Amino acid sequence: ETTKERVLREGKIVIGIHNRAPWGSRDEATGQATGWHPDLLRAAFAELGVKDLDIRVTEFGALIPGLLAGRFDAVASGLAITPERCLQVAFGAPDLKVPDAAIVLAGNPKQVHGFADIVGNSEIVMGAGRGSVSVKNATAAGVPEDRMLLFPDIESNVSALRAGRVDVAVLSSPTVIGLLSGEKAKGLERATPFVTTDEQANYAAVAFRTGDEDLRALYDERLAALKTDGTVAAIMARYGFGTPEAVPDSVTAQKLCDGSAATSGAGK
Amino acid sequence: MGFDIDFALSTLPTILSAIGMTLLVAAVSCVGAAAIGFGFEITRRSGGVMGYAVRFLIDFIRATPVLVWLYCLYFILPFYGIRLSALAVGIIGLSLYFSGYLSEVFKAGIDAIPRGQAEAARALGLGRLDMTVFVIAPQMLRNIAAPMGNYFVSILKATPYLAVLAVPEMLGRAFDIASETYRYAEPLTVAGLIFLGLALIISQAIKRLEGRLLRPMRR
Amino acid sequence: MPQTAKTPAVHAVQIGALNKWYGTFHVLRDVSLTVPNGSRIVVCGPSGSGKSTLIRCLNGLEAYQQGTVTLGATRLGENARETTLARRQTGMVFQNFNLFPHLTVLSNCTLALRRVLGMARHEAESLARHHLEKVRIPEQANKYPAQLSGGQQQRVAIARALCMNPRLMLFDEPTSALDPEMIKEVLDVMTGLANEGMTMICVTHEMGFAREVADQVVFMDQGSIVEQASPSTFFTTPGHPRARSFLNTLLH
Amino acid sequence: MPQTAKTPAVHAVQIGALNKWYGTFHVLRDVSLTVPNGSRIVVCGPSGSGKSTLIRCLNGLEAYQQGTVTLGATRLGENARETTLARRQTGMVFQNFNLFPHLTVLSNCTLALRRVLGMARHEAESLARHHLEKVRIPEQANKYPAQLSGGQQQRVAIARALCMNPRLMLFDEPTSALDPEMIKEVLDVMTGLANEGMTMICVTHEMGFAREVADQVVFMDQGSIVEQASPSTFFTTPGHPRARSFLNTLLH
Amino acid sequence: MSMLDIWLGILQGFRVTALVTLYGLIFAIPFGLVFGVAQYLTTGPARLVVTAIIEFWRSSAVIILLFVFYYALPVVGLMFSAMTVSAMVLGLNIGGYASQAVRAGLQSLDRGQKEAGQALGLSRPTILLLIELPQALVTMSPTFINQIIQLVKATSLVSLVTLTDMTFRAKEISQIEYDPVPIYLSLLLAYFVVCYPIALLGRLVESRVGPAREISGGL
Ligand SMILES: Nc1ncnc2c1ncn2[C@@H]1O[C@H](COP(=O)(O)OP(=O)(O)OP(=O)(O)O)[C@@H](O)[C@H]1O
Ligand SMILES: Nc1ncnc2c1ncn2[C@@H]1O[C@H](COP(=O)(O)OP(=O)(O)OP(=O)(O)O)[C@@H](O)[C@H]1O
Ligand SMILES: [Mg+2]
Ligand SMILES: [Mg+2]
């Protein structure tokens, strides 16, 4: 029995998430999986009778090892497609474009609107997620290492920003959107605009085990259908994503894996 | 997930580049923890309200995880106007946290000194300070070398927690490599082996020191 | 040597109606004792009768609740500075030697000389060697206590106390942790000291030593001195029935 | 009681040319000794002469490299089962009592009865009480060792050994950790045992006891038996110079 | 969210924290006893093997072991549940420390105890079981209690293997409420509430049986 057959038979798919809004998290009230990728997966599989999303919450770094170890059937937690990761897992079609974005204290006191501002003002200390693509982009843009603090998770970034330990936290745009939605980030705001280039963006997708290509194919097929019928756009709207986050048709998982499109890390 | 030795070796320079930071944090924290712990123990011995306060503080420290301590020092103190650098927070956090444990070690070390030693010192007319410095402390050191060494190793093994403060230490570097390459086995093994090696060096050094300290006291 | 400047007292020690309690337990009951300069007192009595407690009160190792202790011309506890000075002139030797195990024999002897009296190292060492010779172990000066036999350790402890040039020596069962052969070497040193005129109070059950050396034998029971007599009287005609039965068990 | 079924031996213990080394250190040198049934041997000698080592060899607490030890009719080490049985018939009393601190006096005495001899609890307890009476502390049966004085503890240790109905009792300085008064109570118990005809080997420096109780005094020095004589001979005309000087120090 | 809500939210992770601790003890206690005794009794090569096993569990970084047991072993066909892996890894790690306490306790017993047993004709297992172990366990009990605290605190690592303990709950809550002060203070308080009674129990036992021999036990 392949994973696909089992998923269809049981009507249940086990997904790994690292509990990060808006990518994939556990709803405080219902205990159900919520977030961009769980919603996509739910929509994609619902018509096939797979209604049950069984979530396993773990650390970001354990997502791919957990998938490989068979602890879950898919990673639905904002994993970005990178050539290195393609060697380990089978990505579904890219479903979200992920540019960098920045959060700052309300009023943007240091007037940060792009990496150039950070490079230009030696008083600005930047925070970012350890190992994230934002760090690579910042480094490439010339932000010196001694003005970059790398934290293991988003909370630390936000805490550091509030504590005045950093002046700006550069995270992925969906993360920032999720972070600023609702009441939870009082006193913080998104730095608008925060200028980025297309090369700096990367693309998120659901990841499957290599060897479960049949499941991936099924998902890709359903995802294409959802794009056509507007479901994807509806889910994007639910999370506040718009044109900047839409994936151009020219970008495919294959190209991203070959390294011919942009590089590395989304949730991170 | 096969293990690629060449890849493992290639991670070595990056991971080793942080060994200085790891050792710096560990060494300063060891000294800090020992100093504060000794202060705690002396205060506790002198009794009174301060003695009880210190006792509670030590139990409080023992009852809470070090990680939470680091979070509190790093992210909460600034709200009260105290902004320490990450390195300072790390060192102060580890020192404070382990001082609670070390004070217990000192306690046992002092308790193990026969009462007659202090009495002999007093009978000779030695003052409190002279007695502490020349009679009690050297004997205590001999009693506690081994357990103190264990805690020094624990302090070393705790330095990776400083990753939450963005202090660039070894295990953090290893995770950097892991999250860039998505290969966990090699960098983690390399970091693990370096930590194990350092731990062995420390415990060997302590064993030797203990041997030298104890030599006069054995036949 | 620092010295109280008052008129030299005739009595090395005067204990007046000393009372001491451990909690509710009355350890010392109205103990009074006068020790003239140059006299040798042997204290004996059953276990728990308060012998150790008594002599520990004499050099401030134990506090007491009632009564007076006068060393030379100084009443203990009246004046902090003088008390300290008086105490310094009291040497104490313990049952378990209590040598400092981390210091050599020589350093054991010089520590107090240097830290308390502020002597130069050279001077302290030559004084220490002098006393080590007196207890007949000059050759052990650079060894550590653990390398010595019990008898040798106890002799070092005596030398260490002598270094401070005490006017009174207190001994608390100095030979009871020793093997028979070593007992003799320590008692010999103590007898030598006595013959030189050192004032000493010695808790011991070595009745041969008491007979030979003591001026007075003090017998304690349940915290009181129940008999005090010259050795010849004490050993031949003990007055108190408790002393009689004690002597009996001792000489089986 | 299990018993070797062979012809009852005349000698309780026969030691033949026993040699033992600790590493390169020769602790026992050609020690030979015959202990007839019912005899009382006192072993004495300077510290480190090998007294403890010798008697520990007799009940298998120490291994030896050369020579033979025969208990009754059993040569130790020849046959594992017989060795165990022979050992069981040897009681040992230590300097530090070595009572089990976590067990009551009664349990200290019944433990081996129940676990080794498989006695029922009731039977074991009544036997234990019998022996506790013999050492004159039946009333302490339910206390823990730490609640007893040293002399009482040592008497419990003797009772514990007696419970196993030994044919030979070994004592290693049983009174040297005791206060003078307690020494007497323990020696009294031992004298009682001797008068009942118990075979015993006793390392002690209590010369009064030796004089009164021993058939033979064995003097050891540097791992050898250098003198063996009746107490009257040993104390009046010791042959070996080392024994003479030892006796001298002992009787100061 | 009020401080109380946060605190109650964190306590939702208490069940996992408690379960991992309890199941962990099921591993720790037998391991500590068996291997402590084995290390005490064995010599030569057998002892080396025993020591190597103890050191493996005691000295390895717990986080790496969790990772390997949960994410790497299934690749070779060994699939344990997250709870089993957590309990086993944390339990055996603490068990490694406990075994050292057991061994130290046995070694520090007066040699005369064993000899008295032998002189009475008791067999070696009987001596171990009825004479040595009861005494060693009493003197070691304060250490064991301290190890339980270490175990509770170590459960904060199990979120790595998908379990939702108190620390992870705190992280979850900070998804909703990015306000570090109440969250981290609540977390500190939560561990304190769980561990402080155990620490007090340790003090009580310690005052009954004498001071614990300090053997450093992780974090
Ligand atoms: N610190 C203490 N607290 C309570 N009681 C004590 C303390 N020290 C000694 N005692 C008790 O005081 C009594 C007298 O003790 P002390 O040591 O003076 O007796 P001793 O005559 O020297 O006996 P020994 O011959 O055994 O040395 C004993 O009953 C002892 O238990
Ligand atoms: N385990 C050991 N390893 C090495 N040497 C030992 C050991 N046990 C005893 N010895 C040495 O063997 C010698 C004889 O020891 P033993 O205990 O038999 O002497 P003893 O006559 O009983 O002395 P004491 O009167 O002090 O008890 C001593 O020199 C001692 O140091
Ligand atoms: Mg006394
Ligand atoms: Mg001996």
Short mmCIF file of C-alpha atoms in Angstrom, two decimals, chain D residues 56 59 61 87-88 90 92 94 98-102 108 111-112 115-116 160-161 164, chain E residues 110-123 126 129-132 134-135:
data_model
loop_
_atom_site.label_atom_id
_atom_site.label_comp_id
_atom_site.label_asym_id
_atom_site.label_seq_id
_atom_site.Cartn_x
_atom_site.Cartn_y
_atom_site.Cartn_z
CA ARG D 56 40.94 -12.27 58.64
CA ASN D 59 37.44 -16.78 58.00
CA LEU D 61 37.87 -12.27 54.51
CA ARG D 87 33.33 -20.32 57.69
CA ARG D 88 29.84 -20.29 59.06
CA THR D 90 33.51 -19.07 62.72
CA MET D 92 33.96 -12.63 63.99
CA PHE D 94 35.33 -6.29 64.68
CA ASN D 98 30.07 -3.24 62.10
CA LEU D 99 26.49 -3.60 63.18
CA PHE D 100 23.96 -3.03 60.41
CA PRO D 101 22.71 0.46 61.22
CA HIS D 102 19.43 0.11 59.34
CA ASN D 108 20.94 -7.75 63.29
CA LEU D 111 19.36 -11.84 59.69
CA ALA D 112 21.90 -14.61 59.16
CA ARG D 115 18.81 -16.06 55.43
CA VAL D 116 21.65 -18.54 55.92
CA ARG D 160 25.10 -11.65 66.63
CA ALA D 161 28.14 -13.84 66.07
CA MET D 164 25.32 -18.73 64.40
CA ASP E 110 31.98 1.28 55.36
CA ARG E 111 33.77 -1.80 54.05
CA GLY E 112 33.08 -3.38 57.41
CA GLN E 113 29.41 -3.72 56.52
CA LYS E 114 30.15 -6.11 53.70
CA GLU E 115 32.73 -7.94 55.78
CA ALA E 116 30.37 -8.37 58.69
CA GLY E 117 27.87 -9.91 56.29
CA GLN E 118 30.49 -12.24 54.88
CA ALA E 119 31.64 -13.22 58.34
CA LEU E 120 28.05 -14.19 59.14
CA GLY E 121 28.03 -16.45 56.11
CA LEU E 122 25.57 -14.36 54.08
CA SER E 123 25.79 -14.79 50.33
CA THR E 126 21.97 -11.22 50.20
CA LEU E 129 20.16 -6.68 48.82
CA LEU E 130 19.66 -6.61 52.55
CA ILE E 131 22.70 -4.75 53.84
CA GLU E 132 24.36 -2.55 51.26
CA PRO E 134 19.13 -0.31 51.84
CA GLN E 135 21.82 1.87 53.37
#
